[in-house]
PDB file of C-alpha atoms in Angstrom:
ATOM      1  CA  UNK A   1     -29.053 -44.548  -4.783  1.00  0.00           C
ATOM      2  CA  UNK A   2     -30.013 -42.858  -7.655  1.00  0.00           C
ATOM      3  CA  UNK A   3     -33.534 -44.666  -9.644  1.00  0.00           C
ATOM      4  CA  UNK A   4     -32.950 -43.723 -13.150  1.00  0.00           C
ATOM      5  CA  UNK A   5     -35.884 -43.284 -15.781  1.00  0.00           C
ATOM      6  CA  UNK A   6     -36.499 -46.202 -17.917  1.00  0.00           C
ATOM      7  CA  UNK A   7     -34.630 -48.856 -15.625  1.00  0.00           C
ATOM      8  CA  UNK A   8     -36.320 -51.785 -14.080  1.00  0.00           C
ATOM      9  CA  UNK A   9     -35.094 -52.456  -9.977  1.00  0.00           C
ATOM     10  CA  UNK A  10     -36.690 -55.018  -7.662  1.00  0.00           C
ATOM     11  CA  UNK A  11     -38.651 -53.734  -4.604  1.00  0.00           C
ATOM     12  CA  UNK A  12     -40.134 -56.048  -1.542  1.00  0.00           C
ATOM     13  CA  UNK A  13     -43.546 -55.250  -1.008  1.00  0.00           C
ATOM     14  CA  UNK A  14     -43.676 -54.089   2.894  1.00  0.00           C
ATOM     15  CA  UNK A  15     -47.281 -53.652   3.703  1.00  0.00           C
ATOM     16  CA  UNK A  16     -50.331 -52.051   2.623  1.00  0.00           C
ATOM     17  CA  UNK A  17     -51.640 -48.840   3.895  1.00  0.00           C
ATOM     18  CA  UNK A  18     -54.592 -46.668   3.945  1.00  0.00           C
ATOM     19  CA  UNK A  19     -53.768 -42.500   2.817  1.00  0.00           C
ATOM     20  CA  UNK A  20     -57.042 -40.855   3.408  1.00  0.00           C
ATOM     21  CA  UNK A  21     -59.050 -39.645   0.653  1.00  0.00           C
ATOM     22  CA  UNK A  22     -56.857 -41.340  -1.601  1.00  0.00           C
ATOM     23  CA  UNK A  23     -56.673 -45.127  -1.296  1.00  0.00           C
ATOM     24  CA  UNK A  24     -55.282 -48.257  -0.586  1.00  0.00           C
ATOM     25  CA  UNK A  25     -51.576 -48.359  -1.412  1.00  0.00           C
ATOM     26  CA  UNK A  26     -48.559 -50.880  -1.226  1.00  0.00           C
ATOM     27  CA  UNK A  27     -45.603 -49.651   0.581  1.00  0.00           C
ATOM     28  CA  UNK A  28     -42.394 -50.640  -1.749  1.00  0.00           C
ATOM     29  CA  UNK A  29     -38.592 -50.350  -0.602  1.00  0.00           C
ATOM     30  CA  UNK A  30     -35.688 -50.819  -2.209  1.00  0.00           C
ATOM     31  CA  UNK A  31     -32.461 -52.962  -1.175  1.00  0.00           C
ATOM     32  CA  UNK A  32     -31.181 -48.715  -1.043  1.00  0.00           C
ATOM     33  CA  UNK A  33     -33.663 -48.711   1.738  1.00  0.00           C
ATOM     34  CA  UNK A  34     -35.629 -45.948  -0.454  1.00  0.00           C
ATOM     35  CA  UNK A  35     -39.181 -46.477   0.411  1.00  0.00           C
ATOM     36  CA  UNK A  36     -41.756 -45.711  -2.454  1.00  0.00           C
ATOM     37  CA  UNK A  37     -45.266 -45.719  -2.829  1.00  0.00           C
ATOM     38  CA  UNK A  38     -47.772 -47.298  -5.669  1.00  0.00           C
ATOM     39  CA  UNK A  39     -51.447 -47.414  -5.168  1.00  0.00           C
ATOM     40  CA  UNK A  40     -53.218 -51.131  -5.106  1.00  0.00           C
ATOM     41  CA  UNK A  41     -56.333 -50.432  -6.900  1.00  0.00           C
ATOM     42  CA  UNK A  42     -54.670 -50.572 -11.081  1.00  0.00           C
ATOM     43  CA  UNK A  43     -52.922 -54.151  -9.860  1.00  0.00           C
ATOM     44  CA  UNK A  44     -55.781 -55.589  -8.458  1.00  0.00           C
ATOM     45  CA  UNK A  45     -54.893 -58.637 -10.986  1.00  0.00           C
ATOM     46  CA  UNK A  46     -50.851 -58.667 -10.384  1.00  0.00           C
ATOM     47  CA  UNK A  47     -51.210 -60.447  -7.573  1.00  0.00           C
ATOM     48  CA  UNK A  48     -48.357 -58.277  -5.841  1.00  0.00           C
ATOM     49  CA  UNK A  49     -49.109 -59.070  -1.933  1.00  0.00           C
ATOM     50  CA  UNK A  50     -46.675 -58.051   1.461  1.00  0.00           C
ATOM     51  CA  UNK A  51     -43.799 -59.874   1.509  1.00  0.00           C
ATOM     52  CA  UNK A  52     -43.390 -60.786  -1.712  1.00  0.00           C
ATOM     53  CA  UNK A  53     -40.686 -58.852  -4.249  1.00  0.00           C
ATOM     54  CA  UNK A  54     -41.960 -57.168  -7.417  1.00  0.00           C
ATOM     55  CA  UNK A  55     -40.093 -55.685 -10.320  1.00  0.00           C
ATOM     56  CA  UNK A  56     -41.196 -51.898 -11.453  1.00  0.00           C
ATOM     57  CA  UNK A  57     -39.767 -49.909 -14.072  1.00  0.00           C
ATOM     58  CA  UNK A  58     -39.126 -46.286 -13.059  1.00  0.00           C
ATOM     59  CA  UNK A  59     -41.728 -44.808 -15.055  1.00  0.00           C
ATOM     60  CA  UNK A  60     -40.921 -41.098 -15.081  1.00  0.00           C
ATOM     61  CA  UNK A  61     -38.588 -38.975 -12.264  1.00  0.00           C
ATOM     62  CA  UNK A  62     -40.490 -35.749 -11.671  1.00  0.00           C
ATOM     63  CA  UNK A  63     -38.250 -32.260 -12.307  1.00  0.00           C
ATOM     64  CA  UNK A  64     -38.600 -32.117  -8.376  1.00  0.00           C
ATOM     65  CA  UNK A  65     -37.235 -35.699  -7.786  1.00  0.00           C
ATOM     66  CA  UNK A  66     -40.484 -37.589  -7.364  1.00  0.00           C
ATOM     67  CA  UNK A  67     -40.557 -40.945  -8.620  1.00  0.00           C
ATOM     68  CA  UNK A  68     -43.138 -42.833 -10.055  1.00  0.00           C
ATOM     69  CA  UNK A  69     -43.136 -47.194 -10.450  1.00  0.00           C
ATOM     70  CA  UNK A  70     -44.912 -48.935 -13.142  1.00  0.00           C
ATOM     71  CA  UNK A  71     -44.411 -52.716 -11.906  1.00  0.00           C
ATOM     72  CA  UNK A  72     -43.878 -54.534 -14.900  1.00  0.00           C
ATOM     73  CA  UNK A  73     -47.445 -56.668 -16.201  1.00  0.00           C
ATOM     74  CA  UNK A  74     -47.405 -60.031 -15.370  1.00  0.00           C
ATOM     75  CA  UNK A  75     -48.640 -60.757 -19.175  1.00  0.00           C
ATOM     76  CA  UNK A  76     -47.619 -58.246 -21.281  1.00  0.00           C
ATOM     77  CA  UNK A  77     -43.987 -57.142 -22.512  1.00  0.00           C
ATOM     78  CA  UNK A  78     -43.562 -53.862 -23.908  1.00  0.00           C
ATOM     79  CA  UNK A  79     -42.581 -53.625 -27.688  1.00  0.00           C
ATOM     80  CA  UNK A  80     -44.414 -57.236 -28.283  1.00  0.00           C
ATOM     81  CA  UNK A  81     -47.360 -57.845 -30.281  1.00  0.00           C
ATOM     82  CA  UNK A  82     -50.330 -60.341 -28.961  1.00  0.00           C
ATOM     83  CA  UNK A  83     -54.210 -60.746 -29.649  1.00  0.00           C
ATOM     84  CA  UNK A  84     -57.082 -58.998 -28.138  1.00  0.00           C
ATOM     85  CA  UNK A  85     -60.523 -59.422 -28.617  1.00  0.00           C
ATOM     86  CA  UNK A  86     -61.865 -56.794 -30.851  1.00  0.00           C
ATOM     87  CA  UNK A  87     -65.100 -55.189 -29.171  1.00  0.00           C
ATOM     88  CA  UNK A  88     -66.224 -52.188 -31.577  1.00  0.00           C
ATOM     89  CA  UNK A  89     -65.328 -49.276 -33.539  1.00  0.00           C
ATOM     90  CA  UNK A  90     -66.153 -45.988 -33.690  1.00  0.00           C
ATOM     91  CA  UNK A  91     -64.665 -42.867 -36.578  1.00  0.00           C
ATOM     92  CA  UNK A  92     -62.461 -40.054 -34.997  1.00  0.00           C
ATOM     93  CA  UNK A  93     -63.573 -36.172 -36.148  1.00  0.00           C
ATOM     94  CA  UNK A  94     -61.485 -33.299 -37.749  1.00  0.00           C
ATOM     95  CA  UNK A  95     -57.750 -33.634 -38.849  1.00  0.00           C
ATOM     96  CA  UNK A  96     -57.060 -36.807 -37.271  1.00  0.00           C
ATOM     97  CA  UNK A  97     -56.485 -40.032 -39.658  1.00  0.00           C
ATOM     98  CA  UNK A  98     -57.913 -43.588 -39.075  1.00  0.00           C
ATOM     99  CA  UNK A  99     -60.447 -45.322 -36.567  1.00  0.00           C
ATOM    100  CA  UNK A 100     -60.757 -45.831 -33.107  1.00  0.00           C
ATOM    101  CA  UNK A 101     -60.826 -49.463 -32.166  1.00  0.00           C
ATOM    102  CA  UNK A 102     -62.138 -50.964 -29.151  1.00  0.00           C
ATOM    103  CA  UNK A 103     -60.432 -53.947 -27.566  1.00  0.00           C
ATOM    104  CA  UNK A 104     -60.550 -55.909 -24.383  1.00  0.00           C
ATOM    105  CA  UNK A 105     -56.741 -57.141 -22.519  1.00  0.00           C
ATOM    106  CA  UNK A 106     -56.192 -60.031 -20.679  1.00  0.00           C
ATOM    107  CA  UNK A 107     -58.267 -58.602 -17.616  1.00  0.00           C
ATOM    108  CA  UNK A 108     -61.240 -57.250 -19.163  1.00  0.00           C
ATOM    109  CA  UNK A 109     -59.959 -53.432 -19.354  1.00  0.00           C
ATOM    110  CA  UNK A 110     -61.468 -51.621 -22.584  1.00  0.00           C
ATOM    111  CA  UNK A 111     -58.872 -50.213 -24.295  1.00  0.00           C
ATOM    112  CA  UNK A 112     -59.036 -47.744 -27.138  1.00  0.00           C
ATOM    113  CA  UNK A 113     -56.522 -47.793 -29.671  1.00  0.00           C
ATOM    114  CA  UNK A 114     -55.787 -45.579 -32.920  1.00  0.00           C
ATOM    115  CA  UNK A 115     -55.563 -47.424 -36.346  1.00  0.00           C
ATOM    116  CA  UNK A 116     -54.884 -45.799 -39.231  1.00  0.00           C
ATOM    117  CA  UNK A 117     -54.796 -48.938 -41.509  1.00  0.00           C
ATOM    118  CA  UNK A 118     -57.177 -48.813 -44.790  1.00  0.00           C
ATOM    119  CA  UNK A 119     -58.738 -51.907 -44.252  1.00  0.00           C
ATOM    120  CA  UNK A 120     -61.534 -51.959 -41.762  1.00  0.00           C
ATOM    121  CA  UNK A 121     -61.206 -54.111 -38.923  1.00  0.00           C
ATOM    122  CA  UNK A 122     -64.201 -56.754 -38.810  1.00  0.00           C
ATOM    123  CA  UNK A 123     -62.742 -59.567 -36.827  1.00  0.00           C
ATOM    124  CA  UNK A 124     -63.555 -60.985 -33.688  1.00  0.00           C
ATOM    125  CA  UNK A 125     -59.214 -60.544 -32.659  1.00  0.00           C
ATOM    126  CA  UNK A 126     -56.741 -58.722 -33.434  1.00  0.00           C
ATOM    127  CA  UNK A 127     -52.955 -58.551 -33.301  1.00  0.00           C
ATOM    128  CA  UNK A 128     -51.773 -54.910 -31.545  1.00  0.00           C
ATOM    129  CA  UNK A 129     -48.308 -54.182 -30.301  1.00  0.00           C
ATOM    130  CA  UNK A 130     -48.168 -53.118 -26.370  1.00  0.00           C
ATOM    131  CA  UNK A 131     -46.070 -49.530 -26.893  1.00  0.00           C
ATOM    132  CA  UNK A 132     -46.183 -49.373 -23.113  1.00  0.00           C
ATOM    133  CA  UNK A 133     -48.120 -50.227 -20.004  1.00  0.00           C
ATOM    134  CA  UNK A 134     -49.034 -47.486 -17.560  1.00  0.00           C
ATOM    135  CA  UNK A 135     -50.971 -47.942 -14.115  1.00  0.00           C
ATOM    136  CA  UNK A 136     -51.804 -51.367 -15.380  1.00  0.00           C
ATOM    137  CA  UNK A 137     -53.921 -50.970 -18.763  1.00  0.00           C
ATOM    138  CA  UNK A 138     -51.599 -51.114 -22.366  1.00  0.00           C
ATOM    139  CA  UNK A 139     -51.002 -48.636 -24.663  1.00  0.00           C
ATOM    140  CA  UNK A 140     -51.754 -49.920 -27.962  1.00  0.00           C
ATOM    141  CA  UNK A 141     -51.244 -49.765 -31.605  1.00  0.00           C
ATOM    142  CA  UNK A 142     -51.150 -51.288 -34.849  1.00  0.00           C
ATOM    143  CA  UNK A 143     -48.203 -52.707 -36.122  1.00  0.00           C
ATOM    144  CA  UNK A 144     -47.190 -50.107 -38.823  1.00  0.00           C
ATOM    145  CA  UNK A 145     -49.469 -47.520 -37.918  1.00  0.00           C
ATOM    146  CA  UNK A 146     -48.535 -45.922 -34.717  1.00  0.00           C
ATOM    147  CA  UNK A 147     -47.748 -42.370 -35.827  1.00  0.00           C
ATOM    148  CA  UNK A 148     -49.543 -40.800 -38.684  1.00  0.00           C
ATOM    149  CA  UNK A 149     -47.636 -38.246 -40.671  1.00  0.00           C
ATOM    150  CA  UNK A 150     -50.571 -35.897 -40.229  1.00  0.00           C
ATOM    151  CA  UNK A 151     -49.642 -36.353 -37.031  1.00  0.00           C
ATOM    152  CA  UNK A 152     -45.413 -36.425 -36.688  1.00  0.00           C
ATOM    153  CA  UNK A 153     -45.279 -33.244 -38.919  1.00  0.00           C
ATOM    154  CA  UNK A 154     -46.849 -31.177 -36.291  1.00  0.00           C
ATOM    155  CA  UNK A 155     -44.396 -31.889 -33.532  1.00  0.00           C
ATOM    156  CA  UNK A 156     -42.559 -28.490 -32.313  1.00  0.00           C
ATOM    157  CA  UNK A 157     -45.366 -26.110 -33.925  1.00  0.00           C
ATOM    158  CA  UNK A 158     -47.344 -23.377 -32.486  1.00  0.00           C
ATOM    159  CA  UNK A 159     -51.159 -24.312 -32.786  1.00  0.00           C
ATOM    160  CA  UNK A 160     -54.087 -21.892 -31.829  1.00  0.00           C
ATOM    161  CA  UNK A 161     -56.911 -23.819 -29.995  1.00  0.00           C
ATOM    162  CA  UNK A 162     -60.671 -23.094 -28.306  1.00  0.00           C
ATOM    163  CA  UNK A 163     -61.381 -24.330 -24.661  1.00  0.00           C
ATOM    164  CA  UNK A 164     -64.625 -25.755 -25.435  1.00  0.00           C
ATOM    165  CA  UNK A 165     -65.602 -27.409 -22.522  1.00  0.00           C
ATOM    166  CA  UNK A 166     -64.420 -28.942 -19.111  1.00  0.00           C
ATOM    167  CA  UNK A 167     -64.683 -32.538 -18.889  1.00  0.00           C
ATOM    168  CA  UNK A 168     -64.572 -35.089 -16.086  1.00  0.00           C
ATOM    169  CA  UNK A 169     -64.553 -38.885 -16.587  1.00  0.00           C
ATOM    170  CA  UNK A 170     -64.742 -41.222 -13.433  1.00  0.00           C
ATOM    171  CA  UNK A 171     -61.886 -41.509 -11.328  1.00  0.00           C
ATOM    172  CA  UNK A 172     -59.444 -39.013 -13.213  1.00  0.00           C
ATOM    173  CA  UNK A 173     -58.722 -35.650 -13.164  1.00  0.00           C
ATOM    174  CA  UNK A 174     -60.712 -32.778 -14.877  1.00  0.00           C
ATOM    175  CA  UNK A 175     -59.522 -31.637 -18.141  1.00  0.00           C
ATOM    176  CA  UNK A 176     -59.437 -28.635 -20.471  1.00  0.00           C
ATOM    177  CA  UNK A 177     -60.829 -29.995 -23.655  1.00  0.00           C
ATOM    178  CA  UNK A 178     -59.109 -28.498 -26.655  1.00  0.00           C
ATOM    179  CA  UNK A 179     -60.000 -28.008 -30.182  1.00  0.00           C
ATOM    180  CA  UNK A 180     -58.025 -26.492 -33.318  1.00  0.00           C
ATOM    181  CA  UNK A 181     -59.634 -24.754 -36.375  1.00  0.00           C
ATOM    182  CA  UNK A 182     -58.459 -28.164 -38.304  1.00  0.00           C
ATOM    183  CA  UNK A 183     -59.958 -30.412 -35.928  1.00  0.00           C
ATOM    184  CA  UNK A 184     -57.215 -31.624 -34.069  1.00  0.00           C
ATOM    185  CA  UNK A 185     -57.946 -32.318 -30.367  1.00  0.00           C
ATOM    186  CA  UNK A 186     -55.964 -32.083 -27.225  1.00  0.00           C
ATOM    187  CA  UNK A 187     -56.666 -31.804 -23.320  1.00  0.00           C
ATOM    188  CA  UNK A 188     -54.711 -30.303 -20.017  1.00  0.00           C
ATOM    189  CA  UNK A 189     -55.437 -31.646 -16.174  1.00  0.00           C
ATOM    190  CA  UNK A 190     -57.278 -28.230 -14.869  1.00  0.00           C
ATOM    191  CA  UNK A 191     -55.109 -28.968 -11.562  1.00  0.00           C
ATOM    192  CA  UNK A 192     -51.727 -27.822 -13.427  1.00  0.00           C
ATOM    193  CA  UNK A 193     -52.835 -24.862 -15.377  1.00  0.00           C
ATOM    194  CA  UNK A 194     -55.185 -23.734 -12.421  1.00  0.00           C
ATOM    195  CA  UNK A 195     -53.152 -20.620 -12.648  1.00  0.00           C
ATOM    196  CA  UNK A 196     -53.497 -19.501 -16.249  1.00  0.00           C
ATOM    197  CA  UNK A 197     -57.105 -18.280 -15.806  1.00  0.00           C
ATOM    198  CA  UNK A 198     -58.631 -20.367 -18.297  1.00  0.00           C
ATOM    199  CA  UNK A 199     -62.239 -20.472 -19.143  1.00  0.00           C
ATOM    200  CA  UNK A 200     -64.378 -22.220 -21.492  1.00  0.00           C
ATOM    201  CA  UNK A 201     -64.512 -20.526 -24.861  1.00  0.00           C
ATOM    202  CA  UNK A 202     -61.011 -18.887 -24.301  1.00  0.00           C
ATOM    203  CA  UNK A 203     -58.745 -18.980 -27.674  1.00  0.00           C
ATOM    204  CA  UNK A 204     -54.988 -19.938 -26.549  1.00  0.00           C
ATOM    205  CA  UNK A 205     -51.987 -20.731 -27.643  1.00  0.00           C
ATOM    206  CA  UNK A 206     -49.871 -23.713 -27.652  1.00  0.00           C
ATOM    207  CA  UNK A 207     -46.747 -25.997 -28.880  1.00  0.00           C
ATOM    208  CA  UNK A 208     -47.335 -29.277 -29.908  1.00  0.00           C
ATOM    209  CA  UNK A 209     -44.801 -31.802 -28.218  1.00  0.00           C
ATOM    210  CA  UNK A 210     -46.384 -35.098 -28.558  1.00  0.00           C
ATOM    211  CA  UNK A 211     -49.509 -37.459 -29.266  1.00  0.00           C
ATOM    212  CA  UNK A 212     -51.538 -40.021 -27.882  1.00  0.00           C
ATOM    213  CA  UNK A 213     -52.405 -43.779 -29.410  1.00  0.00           C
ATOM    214  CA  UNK A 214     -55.299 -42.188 -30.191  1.00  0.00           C
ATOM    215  CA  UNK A 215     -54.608 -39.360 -32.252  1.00  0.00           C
ATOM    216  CA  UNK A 216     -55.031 -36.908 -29.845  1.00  0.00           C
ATOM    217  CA  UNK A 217     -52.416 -34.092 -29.602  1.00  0.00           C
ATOM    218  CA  UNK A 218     -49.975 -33.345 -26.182  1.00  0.00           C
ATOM    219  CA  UNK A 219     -49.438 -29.564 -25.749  1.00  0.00           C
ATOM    220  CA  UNK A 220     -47.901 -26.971 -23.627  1.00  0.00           C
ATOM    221  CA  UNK A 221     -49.942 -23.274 -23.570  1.00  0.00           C
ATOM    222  CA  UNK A 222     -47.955 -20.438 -23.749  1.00  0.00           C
ATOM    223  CA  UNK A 223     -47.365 -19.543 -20.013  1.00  0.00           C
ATOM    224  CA  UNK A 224     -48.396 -16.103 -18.608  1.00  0.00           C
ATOM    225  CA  UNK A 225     -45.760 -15.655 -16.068  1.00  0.00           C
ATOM    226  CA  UNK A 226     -42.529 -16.623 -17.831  1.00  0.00           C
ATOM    227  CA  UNK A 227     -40.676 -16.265 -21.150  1.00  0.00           C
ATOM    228  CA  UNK A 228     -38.409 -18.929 -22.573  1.00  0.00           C
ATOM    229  CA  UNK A 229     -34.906 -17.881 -22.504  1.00  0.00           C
ATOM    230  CA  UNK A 230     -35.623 -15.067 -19.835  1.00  0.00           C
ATOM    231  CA  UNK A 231     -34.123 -15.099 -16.553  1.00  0.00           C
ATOM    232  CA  UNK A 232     -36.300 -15.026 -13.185  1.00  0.00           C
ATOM    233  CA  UNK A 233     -35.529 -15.753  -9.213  1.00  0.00           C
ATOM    234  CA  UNK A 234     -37.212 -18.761  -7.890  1.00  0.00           C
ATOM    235  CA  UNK A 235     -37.976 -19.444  -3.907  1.00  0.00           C
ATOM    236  CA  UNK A 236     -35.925 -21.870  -2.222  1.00  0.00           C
ATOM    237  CA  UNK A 237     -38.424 -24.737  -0.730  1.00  0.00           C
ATOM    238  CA  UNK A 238     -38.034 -24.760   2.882  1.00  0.00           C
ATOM    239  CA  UNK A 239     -38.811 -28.900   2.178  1.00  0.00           C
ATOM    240  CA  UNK A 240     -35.563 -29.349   0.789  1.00  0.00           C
ATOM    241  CA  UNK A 241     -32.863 -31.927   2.527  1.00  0.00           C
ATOM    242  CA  UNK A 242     -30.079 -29.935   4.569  1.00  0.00           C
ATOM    243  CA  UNK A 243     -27.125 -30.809   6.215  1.00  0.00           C
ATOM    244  CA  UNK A 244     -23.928 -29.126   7.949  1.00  0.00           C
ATOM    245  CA  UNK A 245     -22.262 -29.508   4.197  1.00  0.00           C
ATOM    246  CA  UNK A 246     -24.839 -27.534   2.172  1.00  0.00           C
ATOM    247  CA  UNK A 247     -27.955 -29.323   0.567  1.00  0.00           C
ATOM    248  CA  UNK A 248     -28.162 -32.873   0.233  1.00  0.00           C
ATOM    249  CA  UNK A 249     -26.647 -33.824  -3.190  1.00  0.00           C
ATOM    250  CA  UNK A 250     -27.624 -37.009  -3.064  1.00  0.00           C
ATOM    251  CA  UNK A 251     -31.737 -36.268  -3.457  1.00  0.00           C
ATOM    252  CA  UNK A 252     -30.324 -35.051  -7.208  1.00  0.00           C
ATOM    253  CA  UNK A 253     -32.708 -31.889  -6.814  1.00  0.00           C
ATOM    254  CA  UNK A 254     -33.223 -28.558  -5.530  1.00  0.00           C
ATOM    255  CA  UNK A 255     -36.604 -28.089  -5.295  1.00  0.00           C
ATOM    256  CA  UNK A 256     -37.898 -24.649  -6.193  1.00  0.00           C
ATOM    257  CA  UNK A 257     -40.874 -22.052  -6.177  1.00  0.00           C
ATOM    258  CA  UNK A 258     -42.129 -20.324  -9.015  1.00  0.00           C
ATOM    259  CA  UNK A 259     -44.913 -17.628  -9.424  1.00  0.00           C
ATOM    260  CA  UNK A 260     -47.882 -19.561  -8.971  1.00  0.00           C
ATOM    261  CA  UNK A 261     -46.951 -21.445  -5.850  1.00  0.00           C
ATOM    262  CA  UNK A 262     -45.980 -24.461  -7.658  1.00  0.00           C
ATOM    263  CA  UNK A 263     -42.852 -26.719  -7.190  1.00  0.00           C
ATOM    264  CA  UNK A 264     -40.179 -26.387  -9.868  1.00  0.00           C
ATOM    265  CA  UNK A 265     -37.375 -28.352  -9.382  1.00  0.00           C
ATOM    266  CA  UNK A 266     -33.114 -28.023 -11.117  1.00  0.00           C
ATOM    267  CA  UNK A 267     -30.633 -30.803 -10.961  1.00  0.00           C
ATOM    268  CA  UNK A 268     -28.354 -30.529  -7.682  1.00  0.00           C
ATOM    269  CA  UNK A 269     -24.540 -29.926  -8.008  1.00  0.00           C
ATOM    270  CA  UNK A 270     -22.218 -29.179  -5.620  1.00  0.00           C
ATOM    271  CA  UNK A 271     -22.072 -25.383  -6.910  1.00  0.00           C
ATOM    272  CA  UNK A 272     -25.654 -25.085  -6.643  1.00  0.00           C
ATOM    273  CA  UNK A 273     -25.630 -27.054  -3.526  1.00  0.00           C
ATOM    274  CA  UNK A 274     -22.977 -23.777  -1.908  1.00  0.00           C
ATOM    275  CA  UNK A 275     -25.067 -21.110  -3.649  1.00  0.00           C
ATOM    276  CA  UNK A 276     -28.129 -22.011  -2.119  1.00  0.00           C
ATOM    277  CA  UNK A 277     -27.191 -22.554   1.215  1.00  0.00           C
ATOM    278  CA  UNK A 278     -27.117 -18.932   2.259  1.00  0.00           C
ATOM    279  CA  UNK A 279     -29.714 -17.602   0.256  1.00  0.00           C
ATOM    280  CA  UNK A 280     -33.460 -17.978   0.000  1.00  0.00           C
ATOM    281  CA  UNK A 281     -34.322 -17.166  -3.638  1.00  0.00           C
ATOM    282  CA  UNK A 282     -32.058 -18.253  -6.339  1.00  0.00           C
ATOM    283  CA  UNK A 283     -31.476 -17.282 -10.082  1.00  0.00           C
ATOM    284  CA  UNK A 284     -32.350 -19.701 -13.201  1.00  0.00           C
ATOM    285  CA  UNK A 285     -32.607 -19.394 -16.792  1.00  0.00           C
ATOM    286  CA  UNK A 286     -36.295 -20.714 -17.820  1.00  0.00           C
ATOM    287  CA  UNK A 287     -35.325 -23.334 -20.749  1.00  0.00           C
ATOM    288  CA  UNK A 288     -38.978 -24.781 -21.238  1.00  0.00           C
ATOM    289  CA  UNK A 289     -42.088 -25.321 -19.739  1.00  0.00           C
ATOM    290  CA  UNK A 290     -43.970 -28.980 -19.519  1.00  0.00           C
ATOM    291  CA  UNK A 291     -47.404 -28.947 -17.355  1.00  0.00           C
ATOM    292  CA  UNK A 292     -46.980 -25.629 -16.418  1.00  0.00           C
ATOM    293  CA  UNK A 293     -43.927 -25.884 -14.453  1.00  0.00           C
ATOM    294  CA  UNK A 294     -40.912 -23.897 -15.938  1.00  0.00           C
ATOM    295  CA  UNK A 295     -38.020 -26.586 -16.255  1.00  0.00           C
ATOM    296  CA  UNK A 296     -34.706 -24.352 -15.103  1.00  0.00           C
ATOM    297  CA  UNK A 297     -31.009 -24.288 -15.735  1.00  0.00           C
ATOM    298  CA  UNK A 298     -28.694 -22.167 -13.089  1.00  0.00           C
ATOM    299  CA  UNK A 299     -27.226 -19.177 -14.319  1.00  0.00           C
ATOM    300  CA  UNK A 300     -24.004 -18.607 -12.234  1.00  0.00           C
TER     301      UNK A 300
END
């Protein structure tokens, strides 16, 4: 069965289990029988325990097929506004609009959030609307003042920024931290542009595709390998389901090689299925790029 992004599916909790050097996890299966993974660690306070059944929404369905479960908070809705306690404040720098608030949730997580509002929050609560939860800590806002139009007018430009530094905060990955000529800030996870030979005080270019709660900018650097709207031949992964019929159009993806070593991945069909199975490379059309990965479309 097919887990689509966005949709919410029930999953018994099997067990938990111990993957070295990376945790405690809970073993989840579906009534498919698909057996997924989600660590224990951000849902310490969910009280989600073998044996019992827990509701996740399908957070995101990599381009190679992997699937990653939010399980829904057991206090917060999405798209609802409650009170937090209001902790601090602090000014952002550059181009970006408002203040940076500091609240605490329901479990005692600090969470930052972006207001842009002219009057300054003084209180000892405040009313923020939960735009999403991800491993267990909200994304917030404040009503009416989620996206700044400095910020919504730069989506889909090109933007020139300087690596200024490499940053690691506990218990995430490390980051390229990014900085415009206007002051606008953004960051990449070193572990997907490993490739690009980046180093600190590099200039770069990149398009803009999204922002953060907090005013930060999401962008994609200009990749060194490909060209958008160039074709290329990618690898055929030797991981990828067979069976006497061709590839397994039911895992929804060929997964794929590109330059770097990195897995790509292109939506399975049964023509794609047939070209593939006798060959080891196969042709695509690059369309895009997001985290360094080109995303592909077949080119018969």
């Amino acid at each position: 069965m097919k887990l689509i992004e966005g949709e919410v599916y029930p999953f018994q909790v099997l067990k938990k289990t111990l993957i070295p050097e990376e945790g405690e996890f809970f073993l989840l299966r579906h009534q498919s029988g698909r057996r997924l993974l989600i660590p224990e660690k951000p849902y310490t306070f969910y009280g989600i325990e073998p044996g019992t059944t827990v509701n996740c929404k399908v957070d995101k369905v990599s381009c190679t097929g992997k699937v990653y479960l939010e399980p829904l908070h057991p206090v917060y809705t999405e798209g609802k506004e409650y009170e937090f306690d209001c902790i601090g404040e602090q000014a952002v720098e550059g181009g970006q609009v408002g203040s940076i608030l500091l609240v605490k949730d329901v479990f005692r997580n600090t969470i930052s959030v972006l207001c842009a509002c002219n009057d300054p929050y003084k209180k000892a609560k405040i009313r923020l609307v939960v735009a999403r939860v991800r491993k267990g800590i909200p994304e917030l806002y404040c009503k009416g003042d989620q996206i700044p139009d400095a910020l919504s007018d730069l989506m889909g430009q090109e933007m020139v920024f300087n690596i200024i530094k490499v940053d690691k905060m506990p218990e995430s990955d490390e980051l390229y931290i990014l900085k415009s000529q206007s002051g606008y800030k953004a960051s990449l996870k070193v572990k997907h542009f490993s490739s690009y030979g980046f180093e600190v005080g590099d200039t770069i270019k990149c398009e803009v595709y999204g922002y953060t709660g907090l005013g930060e900018l999401r962008v994609e650097p200009e990749n060194p390998f490909y060209k958008t709207g160039e074709t290329y031949e990618f690898e055929i992964a030797k991981t990828n389901t067979y069976s006497d019929k061709g590839y397994d159009v039911g895992s929804d993806v060929l997964t794929l090689i590109d330059i770097s070593g990195k897995r790509c991945g292109i939506k399975l069909t049964e023509r794609i299925a047939s070209e593939a199975k006798s060959k080891t490379r196969l042709k695509c059309r690059v369309v895009g790029f997001r985290k360094g990965k080109p995303k592909l479309e077949f080119i018969d």
